[in-house]
Amino acid sequence: MSELLSLAKAYEGYFKIGAAISPWSIPKNRELLMQHFNSITPENQMKYELTEPEEGKFTFEEADKIVALAREMGIKVRAHAPVWHSQTGPWMYKDGDKPASPELIYERIDAHSKAICEHFNDDVYAWDVVNEATLDNLPEGGAGINGNTIYRESEYFKLTGTGFIEAAFRSMDKYSPNAQLFYNDYNECQPDKRDRIVALIRNLQLKGIRIDGFGMQQHYFMAPNYDELKKSIETYAGLGLRLHITELDVSMMALANPGEQRIRPGEPGFEEYMRDAMNPSPEKLQKISDIYEKLFEIYRSYRDVIDCVTTWGAADDITWLDFFGQDRNAPRIKQHPLLFDENHDPKPCVYQMIEAVK
Ligand code: GLA
């Protein structure tokens, strides 16, 4: 590919082009990132587990490696995802032998927010403040705790109701007045889940809490429903929010899945699905590229509300999906889910995407 060709440069009038990365993948990805991307996101390094493994013990060394790369690239970081039901130490939810009170959880979130904002400061332009706090499906019987039909019944929710979400946004607003604050979630184009996400966002807005944007994860484990994608972009933008595509990938699994839900390990059809994903014929790889072309055509048509499109990884040699649903020792099943192949060569869609904005 010509040295002058750059996806991020081509899209300067549209939106940022981002990639999620890990410190250990920097040496392999450095050149590709420098050429084609102008936003980076730490895949794990800004989560609680890595930044505050024990209460009050902050460790930023790993995240700092990503910040250092961003500085070298002359860009800022899209930071992800402190308050989340996953990858958070058990200390968050306990007070000695007892469950933590809501007030204690809010204090802990506040102390953490202060520490991360002071540390990362102006190197971050946007934060996924809260991640994945809505229900995938209704609980058995139609409603959960206190009639809940919206929120994931995580430890956070069990202990504080919606209080932890509000506390997280309030604290980040206080300590990071210049960064944009996002709520981030997946399956965000499925109508029922979309309604729940809208309810969560409206609750914050009604309470006068600052939320600047919604992060549409866009992990494709099934074929995209382009009409629902457009409807979702319009719905979320209609709430007055900026939109980021935050974790885009289109895997082999997306081609093999006939349904509308992700097929998880152990569920009917999973084995066949994985076997199918194991056979990456040129036609199938072309289909992934074609899906990207269509997705980007839609993202471009909403350039007035979309500010950044981040893929969850930079190139097919390093992607979380190769391990997905697998026993640690099982052979990897390559998923080919990104814009650049295992050799870091652009897929056909990258040339088309650049052509489309000339
Ligand atoms: C979710 C999270 C990400 C990451 C991916 C899997 O989508 O938001 O932080 O953990 O799962 O890699």
mmCIF file of N, CA, C and O and ligand atoms in Angstrom, residues 42-44 47 80-81 84 87 131-132 184 186 217 219 247 262 312 320, ligand 1:
data_model
loop_
_atom_site.group_PDB
_atom_site.id
_atom_site.type_symbol
_atom_site.label_atom_id
_atom_site.label_comp_id
_atom_site.label_asym_id
_atom_site.label_seq_id
_atom_site.Cartn_x
_atom_site.Cartn_y
_atom_site.Cartn_z
ATOM 1 N N PRO A 42 -7.236 1.612 25.177
ATOM 2 C CA PRO A 42 -6.637 0.462 25.869
ATOM 3 C C PRO A 42 -7.686 -0.640 26.026
ATOM 4 O O PRO A 42 -8.760 -0.388 26.567
ATOM 5 N N GLU A 43 -7.345 -1.825 25.542
ATOM 6 C CA GLU A 43 -8.313 -2.926 25.571
ATOM 7 C C GLU A 43 -8.722 -3.250 27.015
ATOM 8 O O GLU A 43 -9.896 -3.461 27.300
ATOM 9 N N ASN A 44 -7.785 -3.272 27.916
ATOM 10 C CA ASN A 44 -8.076 -3.628 29.320
ATOM 11 C C ASN A 44 -7.454 -2.715 30.366
ATOM 12 O O ASN A 44 -7.836 -2.758 31.523
ATOM 13 N N LYS A 47 -9.280 -0.472 33.066
ATOM 14 C CA LYS A 47 -10.359 -1.043 33.867
ATOM 15 C C LYS A 47 -9.912 -1.125 35.339
ATOM 16 O O LYS A 47 -8.717 -1.079 35.631
ATOM 17 N N HIS A 80 -11.452 3.632 28.329
ATOM 18 C CA HIS A 80 -12.490 2.609 28.467
ATOM 19 C C HIS A 80 -12.121 1.698 29.635
ATOM 20 O O HIS A 80 -10.967 1.291 29.708
ATOM 21 N N ALA A 81 -12.887 1.305 30.418
ATOM 22 C CA ALA A 81 -14.247 1.396 30.871
ATOM 23 C C ALA A 81 -14.215 1.141 32.371
ATOM 24 O O ALA A 81 -14.283 -0.011 32.778
ATOM 25 N N TRP A 84 -17.862 -1.090 35.452
ATOM 26 C CA TRP A 84 -18.336 -2.232 34.661
ATOM 27 C C TRP A 84 -18.510 -3.390 35.623
ATOM 28 O O TRP A 84 -17.747 -3.514 36.590
ATOM 29 N N GLN A 87 -14.306 -7.452 35.395
ATOM 30 C CA GLN A 87 -12.938 -6.944 35.567
ATOM 31 C C GLN A 87 -12.833 -5.848 36.634
ATOM 32 O O GLN A 87 -12.176 -4.821 36.445
ATOM 33 N N ASN A 131 -20.020 0.837 31.506
ATOM 34 C CA ASN A 131 -20.072 -0.143 30.419
ATOM 35 C C ASN A 131 -21.137 -1.199 30.714
ATOM 36 O O ASN A 131 -21.202 -1.724 31.836
ATOM 37 N N GLU A 132 -21.996 -1.468 29.745
ATOM 38 C CA GLU A 132 -22.855 -2.666 29.740
ATOM 39 C C GLU A 132 -23.731 -2.828 30.983
ATOM 40 O O GLU A 132 -23.731 -3.884 31.612
ATOM 41 N N ASN A 184 -21.525 3.058 27.272
ATOM 42 C CA ASN A 184 -21.128 2.129 26.210
ATOM 43 C C ASN A 184 -21.859 0.793 26.385
ATOM 44 O O ASN A 184 -21.948 0.280 27.503
ATOM 45 N N TYR A 186 -23.463 -3.138 24.253
ATOM 46 C CA TYR A 186 -23.494 -4.032 23.079
ATOM 47 C C TYR A 186 -24.931 -4.465 22.758
ATOM 48 O O TYR A 186 -25.839 -4.216 23.536
ATOM 49 N N GLN A 217 -21.134 -0.495 20.574
ATOM 50 C CA GLN A 217 -19.994 -1.424 20.479
ATOM 51 C C GLN A 217 -19.842 -2.025 19.083
ATOM 52 O O GLN A 217 -18.746 -2.163 18.582
ATOM 53 N N HIS A 219 -20.081 -5.138 17.937
ATOM 54 C CA HIS A 219 -19.456 -6.452 17.732
ATOM 55 C C HIS A 219 -20.434 -7.262 16.901
ATOM 56 O O HIS A 219 -21.562 -7.487 17.332
ATOM 57 N N GLU A 247 -16.373 -0.663 19.404
ATOM 58 C CA GLU A 247 -15.693 -1.969 19.483
ATOM 59 C C GLU A 247 -16.002 -2.806 18.243
ATOM 60 O O GLU A 247 -16.274 -4.009 18.323
ATOM 61 N N ARG A 262 -26.095 -13.553 19.530
ATOM 62 C CA ARG A 262 -24.793 -14.211 19.608
ATOM 63 C C ARG A 262 -25.002 -15.643 20.113
ATOM 64 O O ARG A 262 -25.808 -15.851 21.014
ATOM 65 N N TRP A 312 -12.135 -3.191 17.308
ATOM 66 C CA TRP A 312 -11.623 -3.795 18.551
ATOM 67 C C TRP A 312 -10.378 -4.634 18.238
ATOM 68 O O TRP A 312 -10.398 -5.854 18.242
ATOM 69 N N TRP A 320 -9.283 -10.585 20.128
ATOM 70 C CA TRP A 320 -9.869 -11.364 21.226
ATOM 71 C C TRP A 320 -10.756 -12.479 20.697
ATOM 72 O O TRP A 320 -10.934 -13.503 21.332
HETATM 73 C C1 GLA B 1 -16.603 -6.050 25.981
HETATM 74 C C2 GLA B 1 -15.877 -4.941 26.710
HETATM 75 C C3 GLA B 1 -14.467 -4.772 26.224
HETATM 76 C C4 GLA B 1 -13.767 -6.087 26.004
HETATM 77 C C5 GLA B 1 -14.579 -6.952 25.100
HETATM 78 C C6 GLA B 1 -13.888 -8.268 24.833
HETATM 79 O O1 GLA B 1 -17.157 -5.663 24.800
HETATM 80 O O2 GLA B 1 -16.521 -3.714 26.630
HETATM 81 O O3 GLA B 1 -13.759 -4.038 27.169
HETATM 82 O O4 GLA B 1 -13.548 -6.724 27.227
HETATM 83 O O5 GLA B 1 -15.825 -7.191 25.708
HETATM 84 O O6 GLA B 1 -12.535 -8.123 24.581
#
